[in-house]
Tab-separated table of N, CA, C and O in Angstrom:
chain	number	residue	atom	x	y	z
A	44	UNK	N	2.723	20.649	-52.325
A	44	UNK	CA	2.218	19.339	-52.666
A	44	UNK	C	3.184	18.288	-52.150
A	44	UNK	O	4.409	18.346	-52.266
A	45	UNK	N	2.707	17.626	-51.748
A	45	UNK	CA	3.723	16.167	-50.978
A	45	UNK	C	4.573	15.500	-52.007
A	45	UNK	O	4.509	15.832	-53.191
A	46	UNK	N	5.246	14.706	-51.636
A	46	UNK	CA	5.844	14.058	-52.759
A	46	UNK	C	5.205	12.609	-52.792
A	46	UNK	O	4.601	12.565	-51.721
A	47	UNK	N	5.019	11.470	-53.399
A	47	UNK	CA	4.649	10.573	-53.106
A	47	UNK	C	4.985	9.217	-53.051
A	47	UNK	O	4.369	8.180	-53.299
A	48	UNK	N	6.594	9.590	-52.503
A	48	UNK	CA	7.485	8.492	-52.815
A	48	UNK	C	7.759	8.291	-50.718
A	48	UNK	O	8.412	7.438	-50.117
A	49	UNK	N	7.225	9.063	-50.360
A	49	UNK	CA	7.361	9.064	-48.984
A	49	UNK	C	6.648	8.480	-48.196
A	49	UNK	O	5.454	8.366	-48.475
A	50	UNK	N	7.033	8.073	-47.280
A	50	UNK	CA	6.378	6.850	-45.989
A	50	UNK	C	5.766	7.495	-45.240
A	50	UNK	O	6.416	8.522	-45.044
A	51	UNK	N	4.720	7.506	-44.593
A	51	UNK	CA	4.079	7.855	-43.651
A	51	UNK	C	4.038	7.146	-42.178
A	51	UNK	O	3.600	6.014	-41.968
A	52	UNK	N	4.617	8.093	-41.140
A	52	UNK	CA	4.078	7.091	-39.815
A	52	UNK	C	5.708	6.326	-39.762
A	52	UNK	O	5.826	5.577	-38.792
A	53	UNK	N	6.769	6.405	-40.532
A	53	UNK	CA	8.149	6.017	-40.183
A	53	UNK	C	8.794	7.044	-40.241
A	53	UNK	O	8.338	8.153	-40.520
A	54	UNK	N	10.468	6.650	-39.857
A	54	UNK	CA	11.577	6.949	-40.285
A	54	UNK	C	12.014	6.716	-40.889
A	54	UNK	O	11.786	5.714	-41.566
A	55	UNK	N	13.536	8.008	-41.141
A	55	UNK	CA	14.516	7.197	-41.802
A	55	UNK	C	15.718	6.475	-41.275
A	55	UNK	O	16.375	7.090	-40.435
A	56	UNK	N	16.097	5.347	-41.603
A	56	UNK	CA	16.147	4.230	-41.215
A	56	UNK	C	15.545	3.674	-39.927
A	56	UNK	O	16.126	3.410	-38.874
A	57	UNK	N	14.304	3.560	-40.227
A	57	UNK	CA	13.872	2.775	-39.221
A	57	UNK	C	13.547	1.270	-40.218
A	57	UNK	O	13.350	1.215	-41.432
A	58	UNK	N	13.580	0.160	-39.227
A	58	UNK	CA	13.709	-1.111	-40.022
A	58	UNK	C	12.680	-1.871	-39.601
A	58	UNK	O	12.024	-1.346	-38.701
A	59	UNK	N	12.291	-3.030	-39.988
A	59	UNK	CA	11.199	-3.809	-39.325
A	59	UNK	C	10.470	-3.985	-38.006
A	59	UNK	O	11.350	-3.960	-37.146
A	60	UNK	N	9.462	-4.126	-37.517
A	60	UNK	CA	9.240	-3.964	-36.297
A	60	UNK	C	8.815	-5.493	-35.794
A	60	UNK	O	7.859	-6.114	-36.259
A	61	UNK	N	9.623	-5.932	-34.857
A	61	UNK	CA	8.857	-7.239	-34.641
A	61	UNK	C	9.860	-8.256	-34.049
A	61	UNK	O	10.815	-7.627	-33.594
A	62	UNK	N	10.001	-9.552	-33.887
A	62	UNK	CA	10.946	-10.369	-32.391
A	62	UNK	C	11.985	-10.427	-33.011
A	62	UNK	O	12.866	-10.300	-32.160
A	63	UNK	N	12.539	-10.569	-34.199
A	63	UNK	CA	13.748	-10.742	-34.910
A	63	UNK	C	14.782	-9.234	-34.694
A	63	UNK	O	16.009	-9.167	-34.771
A	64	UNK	N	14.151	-8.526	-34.510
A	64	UNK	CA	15.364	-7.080	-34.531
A	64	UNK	C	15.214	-6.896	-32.847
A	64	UNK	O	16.120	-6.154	-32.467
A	65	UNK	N	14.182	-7.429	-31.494
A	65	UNK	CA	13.998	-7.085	-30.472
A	65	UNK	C	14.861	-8.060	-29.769
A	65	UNK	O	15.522	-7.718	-28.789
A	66	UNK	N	14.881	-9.679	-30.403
A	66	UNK	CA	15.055	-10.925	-29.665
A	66	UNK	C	13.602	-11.401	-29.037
A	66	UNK	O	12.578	-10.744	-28.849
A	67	UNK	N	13.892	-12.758	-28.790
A	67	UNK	CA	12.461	-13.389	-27.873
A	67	UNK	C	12.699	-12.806	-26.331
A	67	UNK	O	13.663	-12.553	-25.609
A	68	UNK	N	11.271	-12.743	-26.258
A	68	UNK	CA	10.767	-12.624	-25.002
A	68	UNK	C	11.037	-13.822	-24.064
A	68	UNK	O	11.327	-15.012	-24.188
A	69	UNK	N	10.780	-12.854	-22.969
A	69	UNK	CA	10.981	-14.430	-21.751
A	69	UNK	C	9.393	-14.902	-21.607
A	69	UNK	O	8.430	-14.168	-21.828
A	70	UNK	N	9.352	-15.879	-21.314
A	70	UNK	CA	8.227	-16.960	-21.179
A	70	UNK	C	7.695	-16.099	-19.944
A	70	UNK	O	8.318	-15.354	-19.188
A	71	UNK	N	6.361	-16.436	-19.982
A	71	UNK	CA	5.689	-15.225	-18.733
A	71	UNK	C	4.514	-16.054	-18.285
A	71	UNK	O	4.124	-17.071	-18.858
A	72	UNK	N	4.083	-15.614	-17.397
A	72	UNK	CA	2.764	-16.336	-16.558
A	72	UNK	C	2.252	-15.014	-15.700
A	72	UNK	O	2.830	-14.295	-14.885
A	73	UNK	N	0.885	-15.014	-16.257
A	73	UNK	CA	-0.106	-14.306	-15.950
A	73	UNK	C	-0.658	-14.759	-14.564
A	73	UNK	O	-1.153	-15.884	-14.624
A	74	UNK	N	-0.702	-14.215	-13.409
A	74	UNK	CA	-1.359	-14.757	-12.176
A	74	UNK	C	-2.930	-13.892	-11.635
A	74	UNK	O	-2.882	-12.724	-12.019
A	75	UNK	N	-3.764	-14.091	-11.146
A	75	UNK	CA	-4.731	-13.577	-10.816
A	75	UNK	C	-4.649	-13.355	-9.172
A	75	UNK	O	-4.575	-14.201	-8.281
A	76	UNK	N	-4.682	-12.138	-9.111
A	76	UNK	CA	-4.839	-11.766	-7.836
A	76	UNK	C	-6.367	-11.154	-7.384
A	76	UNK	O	-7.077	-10.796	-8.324
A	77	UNK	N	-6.969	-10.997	-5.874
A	77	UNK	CA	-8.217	-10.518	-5.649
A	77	UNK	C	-7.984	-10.154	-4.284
A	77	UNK	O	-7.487	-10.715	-3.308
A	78	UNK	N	-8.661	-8.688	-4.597
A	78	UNK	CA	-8.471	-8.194	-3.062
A	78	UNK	C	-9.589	-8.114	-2.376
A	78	UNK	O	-10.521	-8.469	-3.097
A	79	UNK	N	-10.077	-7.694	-0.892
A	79	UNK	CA	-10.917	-7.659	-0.531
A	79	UNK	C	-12.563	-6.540	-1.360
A	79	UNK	O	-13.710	-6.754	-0.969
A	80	UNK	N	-12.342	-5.816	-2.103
A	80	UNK	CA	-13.097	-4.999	-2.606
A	80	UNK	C	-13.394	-6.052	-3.701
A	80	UNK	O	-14.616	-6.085	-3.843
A	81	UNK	N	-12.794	-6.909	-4.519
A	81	UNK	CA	-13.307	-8.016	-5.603
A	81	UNK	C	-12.783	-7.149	-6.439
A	81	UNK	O	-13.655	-6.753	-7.212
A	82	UNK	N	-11.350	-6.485	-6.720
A	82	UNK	CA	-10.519	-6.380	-7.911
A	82	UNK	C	-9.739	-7.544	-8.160
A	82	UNK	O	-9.089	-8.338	-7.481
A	83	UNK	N	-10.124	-7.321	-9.802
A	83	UNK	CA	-8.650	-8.513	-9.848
A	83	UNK	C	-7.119	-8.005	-10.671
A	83	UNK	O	-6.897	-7.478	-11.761
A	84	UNK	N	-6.668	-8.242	-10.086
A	84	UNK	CA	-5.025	-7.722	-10.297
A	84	UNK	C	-4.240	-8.729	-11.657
A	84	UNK	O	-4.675	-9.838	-11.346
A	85	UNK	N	-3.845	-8.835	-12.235
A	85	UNK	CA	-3.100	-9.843	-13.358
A	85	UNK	C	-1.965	-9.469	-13.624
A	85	UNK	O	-1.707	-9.445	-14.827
A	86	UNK	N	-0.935	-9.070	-12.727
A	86	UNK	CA	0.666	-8.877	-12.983
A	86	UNK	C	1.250	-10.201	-13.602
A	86	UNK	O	0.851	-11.307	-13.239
A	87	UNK	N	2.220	-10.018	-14.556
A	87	UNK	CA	2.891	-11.103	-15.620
A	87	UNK	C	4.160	-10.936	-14.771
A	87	UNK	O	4.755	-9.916	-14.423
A	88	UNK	N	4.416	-12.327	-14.526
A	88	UNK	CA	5.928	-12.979	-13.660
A	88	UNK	C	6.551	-13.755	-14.997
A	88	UNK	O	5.971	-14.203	-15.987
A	89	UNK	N	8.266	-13.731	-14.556
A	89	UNK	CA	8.558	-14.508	-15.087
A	89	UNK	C	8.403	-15.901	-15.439
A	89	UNK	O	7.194	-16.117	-15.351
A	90	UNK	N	8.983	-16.935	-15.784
A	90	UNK	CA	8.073	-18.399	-16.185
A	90	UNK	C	8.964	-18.730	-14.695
A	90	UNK	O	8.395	-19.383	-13.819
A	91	UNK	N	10.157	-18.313	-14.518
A	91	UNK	CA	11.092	-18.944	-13.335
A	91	UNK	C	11.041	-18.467	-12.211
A	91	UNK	O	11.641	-18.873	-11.216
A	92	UNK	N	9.998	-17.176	-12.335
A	92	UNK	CA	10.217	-16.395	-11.041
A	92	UNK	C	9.727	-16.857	-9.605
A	92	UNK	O	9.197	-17.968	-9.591
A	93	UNK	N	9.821	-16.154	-8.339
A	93	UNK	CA	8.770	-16.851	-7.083
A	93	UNK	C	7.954	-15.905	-7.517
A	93	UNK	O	8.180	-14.760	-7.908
A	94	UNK	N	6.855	-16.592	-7.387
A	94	UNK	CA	5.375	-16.001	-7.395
A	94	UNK	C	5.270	-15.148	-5.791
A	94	UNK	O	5.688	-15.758	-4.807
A	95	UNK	N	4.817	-14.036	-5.655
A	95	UNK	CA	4.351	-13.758	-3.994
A	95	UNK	C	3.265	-13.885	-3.891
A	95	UNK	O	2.427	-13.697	-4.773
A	96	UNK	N	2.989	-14.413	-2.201
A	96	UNK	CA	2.041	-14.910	-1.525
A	96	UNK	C	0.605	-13.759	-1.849
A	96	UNK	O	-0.566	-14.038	-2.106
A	97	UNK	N	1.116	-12.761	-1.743
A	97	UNK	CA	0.281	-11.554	-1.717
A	97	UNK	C	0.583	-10.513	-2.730
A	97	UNK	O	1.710	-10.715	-3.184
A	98	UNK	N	-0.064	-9.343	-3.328
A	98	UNK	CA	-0.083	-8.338	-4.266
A	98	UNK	C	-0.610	-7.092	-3.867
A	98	UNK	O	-1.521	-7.097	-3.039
A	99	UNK	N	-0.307	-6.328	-4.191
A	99	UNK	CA	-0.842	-4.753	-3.442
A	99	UNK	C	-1.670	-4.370	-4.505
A	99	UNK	O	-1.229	-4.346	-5.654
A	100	UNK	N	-2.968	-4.030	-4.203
A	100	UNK	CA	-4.041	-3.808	-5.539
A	100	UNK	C	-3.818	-2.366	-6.010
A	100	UNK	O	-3.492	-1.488	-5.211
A	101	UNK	N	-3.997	-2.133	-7.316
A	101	UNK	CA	-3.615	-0.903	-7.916
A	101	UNK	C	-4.615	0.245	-7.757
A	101	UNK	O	-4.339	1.443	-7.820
A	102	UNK	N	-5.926	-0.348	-7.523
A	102	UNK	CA	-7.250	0.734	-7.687
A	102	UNK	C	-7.396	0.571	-6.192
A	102	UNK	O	-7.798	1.616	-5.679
A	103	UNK	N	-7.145	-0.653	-5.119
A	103	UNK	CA	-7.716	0.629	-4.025
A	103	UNK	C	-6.184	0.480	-2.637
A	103	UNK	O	-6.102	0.914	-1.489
A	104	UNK	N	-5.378	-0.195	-3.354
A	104	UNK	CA	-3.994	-0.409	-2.097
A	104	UNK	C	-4.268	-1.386	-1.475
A	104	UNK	O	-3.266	-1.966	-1.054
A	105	UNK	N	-5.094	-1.788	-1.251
A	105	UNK	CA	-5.825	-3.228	0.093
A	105	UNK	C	-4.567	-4.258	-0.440
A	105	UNK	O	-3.813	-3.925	-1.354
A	106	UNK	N	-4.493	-5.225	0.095
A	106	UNK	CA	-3.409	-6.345	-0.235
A	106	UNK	C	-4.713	-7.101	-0.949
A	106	UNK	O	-5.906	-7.000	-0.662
A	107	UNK	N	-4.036	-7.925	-2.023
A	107	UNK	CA	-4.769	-8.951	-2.410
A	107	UNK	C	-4.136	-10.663	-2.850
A	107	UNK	O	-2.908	-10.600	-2.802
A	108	UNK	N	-4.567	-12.003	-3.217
A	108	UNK	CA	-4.347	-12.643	-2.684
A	108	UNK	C	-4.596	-13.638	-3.832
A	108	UNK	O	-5.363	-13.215	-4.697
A	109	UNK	N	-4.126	-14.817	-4.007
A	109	UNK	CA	-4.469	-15.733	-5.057
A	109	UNK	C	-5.755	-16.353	-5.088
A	109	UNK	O	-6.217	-16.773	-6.149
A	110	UNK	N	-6.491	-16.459	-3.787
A	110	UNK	CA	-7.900	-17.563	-3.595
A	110	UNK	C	-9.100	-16.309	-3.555
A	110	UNK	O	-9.157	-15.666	-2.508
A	111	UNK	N	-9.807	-16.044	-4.379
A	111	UNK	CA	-10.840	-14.976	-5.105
A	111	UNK	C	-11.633	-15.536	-3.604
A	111	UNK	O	-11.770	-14.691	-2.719
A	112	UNK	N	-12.067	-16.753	-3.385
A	112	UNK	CA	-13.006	-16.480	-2.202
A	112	UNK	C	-12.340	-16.331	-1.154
A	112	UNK	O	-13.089	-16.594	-0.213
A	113	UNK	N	-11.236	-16.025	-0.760
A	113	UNK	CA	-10.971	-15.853	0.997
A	113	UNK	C	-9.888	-14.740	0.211
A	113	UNK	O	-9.033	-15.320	-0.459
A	114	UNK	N	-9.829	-13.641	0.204
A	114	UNK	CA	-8.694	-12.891	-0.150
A	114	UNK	C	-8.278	-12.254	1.421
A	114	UNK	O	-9.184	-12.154	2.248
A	115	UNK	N	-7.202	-11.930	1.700
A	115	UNK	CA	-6.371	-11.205	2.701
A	115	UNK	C	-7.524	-10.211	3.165
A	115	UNK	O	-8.459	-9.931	2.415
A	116	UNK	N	-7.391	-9.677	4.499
A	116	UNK	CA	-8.336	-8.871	5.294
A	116	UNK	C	-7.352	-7.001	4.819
A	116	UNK	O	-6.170	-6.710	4.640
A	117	UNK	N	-8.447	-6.329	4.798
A	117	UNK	CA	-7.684	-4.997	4.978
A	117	UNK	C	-6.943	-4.931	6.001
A	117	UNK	O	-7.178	-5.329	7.142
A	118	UNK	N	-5.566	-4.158	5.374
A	118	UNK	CA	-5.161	-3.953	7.040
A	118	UNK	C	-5.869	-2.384	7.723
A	118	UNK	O	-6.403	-1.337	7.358
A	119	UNK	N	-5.378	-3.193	9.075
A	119	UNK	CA	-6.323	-1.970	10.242
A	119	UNK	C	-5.861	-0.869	10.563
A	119	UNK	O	-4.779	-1.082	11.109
A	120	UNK	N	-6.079	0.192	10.528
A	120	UNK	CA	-5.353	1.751	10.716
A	120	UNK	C	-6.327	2.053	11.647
A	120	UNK	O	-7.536	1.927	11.452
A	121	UNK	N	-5.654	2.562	12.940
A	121	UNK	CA	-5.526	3.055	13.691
A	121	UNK	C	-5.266	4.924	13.613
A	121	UNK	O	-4.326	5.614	13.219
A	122	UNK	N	-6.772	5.272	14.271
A	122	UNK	CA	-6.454	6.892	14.241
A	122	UNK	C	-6.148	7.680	14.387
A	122	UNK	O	-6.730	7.947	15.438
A	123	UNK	N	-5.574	8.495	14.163
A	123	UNK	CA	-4.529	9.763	15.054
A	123	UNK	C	-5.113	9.641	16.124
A	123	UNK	O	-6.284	9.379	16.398
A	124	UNK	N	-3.816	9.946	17.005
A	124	UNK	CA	-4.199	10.139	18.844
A	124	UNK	C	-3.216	11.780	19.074
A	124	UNK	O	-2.056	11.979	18.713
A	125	UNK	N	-3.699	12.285	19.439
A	125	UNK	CA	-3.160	13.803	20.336
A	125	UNK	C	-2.342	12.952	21.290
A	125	UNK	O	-2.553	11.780	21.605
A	126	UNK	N	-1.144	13.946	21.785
A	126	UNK	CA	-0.463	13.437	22.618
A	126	UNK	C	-1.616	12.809	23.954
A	126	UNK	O	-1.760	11.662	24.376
A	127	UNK	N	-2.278	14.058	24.339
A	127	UNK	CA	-2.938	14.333	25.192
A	127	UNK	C	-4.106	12.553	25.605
A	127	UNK	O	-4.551	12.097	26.658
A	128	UNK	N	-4.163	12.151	24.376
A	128	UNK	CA	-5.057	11.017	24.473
A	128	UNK	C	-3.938	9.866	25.062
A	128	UNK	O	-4.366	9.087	25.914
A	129	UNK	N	-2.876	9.773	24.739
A	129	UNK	CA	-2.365	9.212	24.886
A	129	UNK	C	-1.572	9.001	26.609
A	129	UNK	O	-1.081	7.977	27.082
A	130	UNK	N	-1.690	10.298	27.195
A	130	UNK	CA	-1.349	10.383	28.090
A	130	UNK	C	-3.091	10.095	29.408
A	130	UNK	O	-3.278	9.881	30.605
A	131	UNK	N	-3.779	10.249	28.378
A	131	UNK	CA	-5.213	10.013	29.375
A	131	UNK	C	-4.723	8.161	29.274
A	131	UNK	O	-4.890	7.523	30.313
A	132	UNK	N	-4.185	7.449	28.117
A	132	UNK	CA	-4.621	6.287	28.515
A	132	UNK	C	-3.734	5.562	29.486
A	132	UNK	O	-4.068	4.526	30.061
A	133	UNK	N	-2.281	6.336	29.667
A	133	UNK	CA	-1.334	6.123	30.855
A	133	UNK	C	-1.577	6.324	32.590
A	133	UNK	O	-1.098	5.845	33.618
A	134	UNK	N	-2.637	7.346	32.212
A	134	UNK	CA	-3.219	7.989	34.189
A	134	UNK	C	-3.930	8.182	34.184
A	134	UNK	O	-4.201	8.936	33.249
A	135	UNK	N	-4.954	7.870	34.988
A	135	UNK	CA	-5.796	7.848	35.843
A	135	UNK	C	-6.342	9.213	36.209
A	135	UNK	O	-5.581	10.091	36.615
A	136	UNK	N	-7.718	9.421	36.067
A	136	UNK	CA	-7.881	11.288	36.688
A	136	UNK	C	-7.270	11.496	38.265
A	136	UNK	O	-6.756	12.545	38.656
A	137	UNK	N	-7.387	10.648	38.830
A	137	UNK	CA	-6.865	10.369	40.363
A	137	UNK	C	-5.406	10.595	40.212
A	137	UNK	O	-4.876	11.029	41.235
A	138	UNK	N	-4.564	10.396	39.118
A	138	UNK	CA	-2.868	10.154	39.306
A	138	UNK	C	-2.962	11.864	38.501
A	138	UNK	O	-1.997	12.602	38.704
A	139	UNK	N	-4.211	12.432	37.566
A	139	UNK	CA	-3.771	13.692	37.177
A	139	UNK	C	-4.222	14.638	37.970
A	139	UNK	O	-3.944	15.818	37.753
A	140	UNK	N	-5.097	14.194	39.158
A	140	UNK	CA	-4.996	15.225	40.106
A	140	UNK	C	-4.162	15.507	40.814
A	140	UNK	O	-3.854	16.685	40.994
A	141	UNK	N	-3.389	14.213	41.592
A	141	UNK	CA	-2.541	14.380	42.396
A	141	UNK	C	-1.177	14.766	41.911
A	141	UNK	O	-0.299	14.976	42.749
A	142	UNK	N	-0.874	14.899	40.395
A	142	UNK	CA	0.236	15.409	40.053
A	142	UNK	C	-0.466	17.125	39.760
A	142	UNK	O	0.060	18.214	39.990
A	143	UNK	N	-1.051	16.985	39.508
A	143	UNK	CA	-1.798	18.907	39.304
A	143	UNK	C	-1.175	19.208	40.631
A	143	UNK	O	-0.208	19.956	40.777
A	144	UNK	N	-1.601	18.774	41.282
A	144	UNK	CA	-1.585	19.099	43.112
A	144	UNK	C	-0.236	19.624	43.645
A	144	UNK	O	0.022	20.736	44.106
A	145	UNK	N	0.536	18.583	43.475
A	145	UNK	CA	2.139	18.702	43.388
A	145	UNK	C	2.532	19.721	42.841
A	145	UNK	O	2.826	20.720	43.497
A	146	UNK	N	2.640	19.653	41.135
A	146	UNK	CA	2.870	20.790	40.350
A	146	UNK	C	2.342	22.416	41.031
A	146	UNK	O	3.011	23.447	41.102
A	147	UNK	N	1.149	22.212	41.397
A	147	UNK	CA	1.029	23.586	42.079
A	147	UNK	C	1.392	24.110	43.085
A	147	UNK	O	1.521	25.323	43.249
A	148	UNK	N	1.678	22.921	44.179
A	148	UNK	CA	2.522	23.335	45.276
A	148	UNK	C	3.932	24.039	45.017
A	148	UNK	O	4.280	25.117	45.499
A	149	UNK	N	4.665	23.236	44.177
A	149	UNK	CA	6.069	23.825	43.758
A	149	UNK	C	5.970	24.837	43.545
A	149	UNK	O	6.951	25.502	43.879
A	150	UNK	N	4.589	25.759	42.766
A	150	UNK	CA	4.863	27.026	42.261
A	150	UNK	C	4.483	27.670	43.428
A	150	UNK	O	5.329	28.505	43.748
A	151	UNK	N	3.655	27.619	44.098
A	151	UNK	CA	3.065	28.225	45.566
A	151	UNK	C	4.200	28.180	46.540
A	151	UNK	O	3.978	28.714	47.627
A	152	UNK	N	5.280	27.683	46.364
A	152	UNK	CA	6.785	27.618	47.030
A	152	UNK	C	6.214	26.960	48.434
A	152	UNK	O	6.453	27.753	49.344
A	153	UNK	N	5.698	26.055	48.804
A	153	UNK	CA	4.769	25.155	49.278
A	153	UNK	C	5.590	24.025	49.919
A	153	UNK	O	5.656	23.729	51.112
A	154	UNK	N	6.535	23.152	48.294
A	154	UNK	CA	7.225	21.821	48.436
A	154	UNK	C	8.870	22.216	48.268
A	154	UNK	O	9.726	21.334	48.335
């Protein structure tokens, strides 16, 4: 059987809960951010802090922006390239024939 001189949901010595045993808070300002998908972001700044121009949205990463109608553009990602693509966009089939060409001569003991 319990006793019923006992607290529930505390400790012992635990003491009041509330701004007097924590100290005051710093003064805060709530800002609204919006990203291109139409989230809105509400990170709390200090009252003194710089505000930034921009915010990184939590639900989809997109940057987002203080003005709900023009928010920041996604940025653009660019898709994996194989080396191989990369080297098609340096030469020409004409510059990879004529190096095939070469290359095979050397082995044909040719050049």
């Amino acid at each position: 059987m319990a006793s019923g001189n006992a607290i529930r949901g505390s400790r012992v010595g635990a003491g009041p809960m509330g701004e007097a045993e924590r100290g005051d808070s710093a003064p805060r300002l709530r800002i609204s951010f919006w990203c291109s998908n139409g989230h809105e972001t509400q990170p709390s700044f200090a009252s003194d802090a710089q505000i930034p121009e921009t915010w990184d949205c939590p639900r989809c990463g997109f940057p987002a922006g203080k003005d709900e109608e023009n928010p920041p553009d996604p940025p653009r990602t660019e898709p994996y390239k194989t080396h191989l693509a990369y080297v098609r966009e340096r030469r020409s089939d004409e510059d990879g024939e004529a190096i095939l060409a070469e290359a095979l001569a050397k082995l044909r003991g040719e050049i």
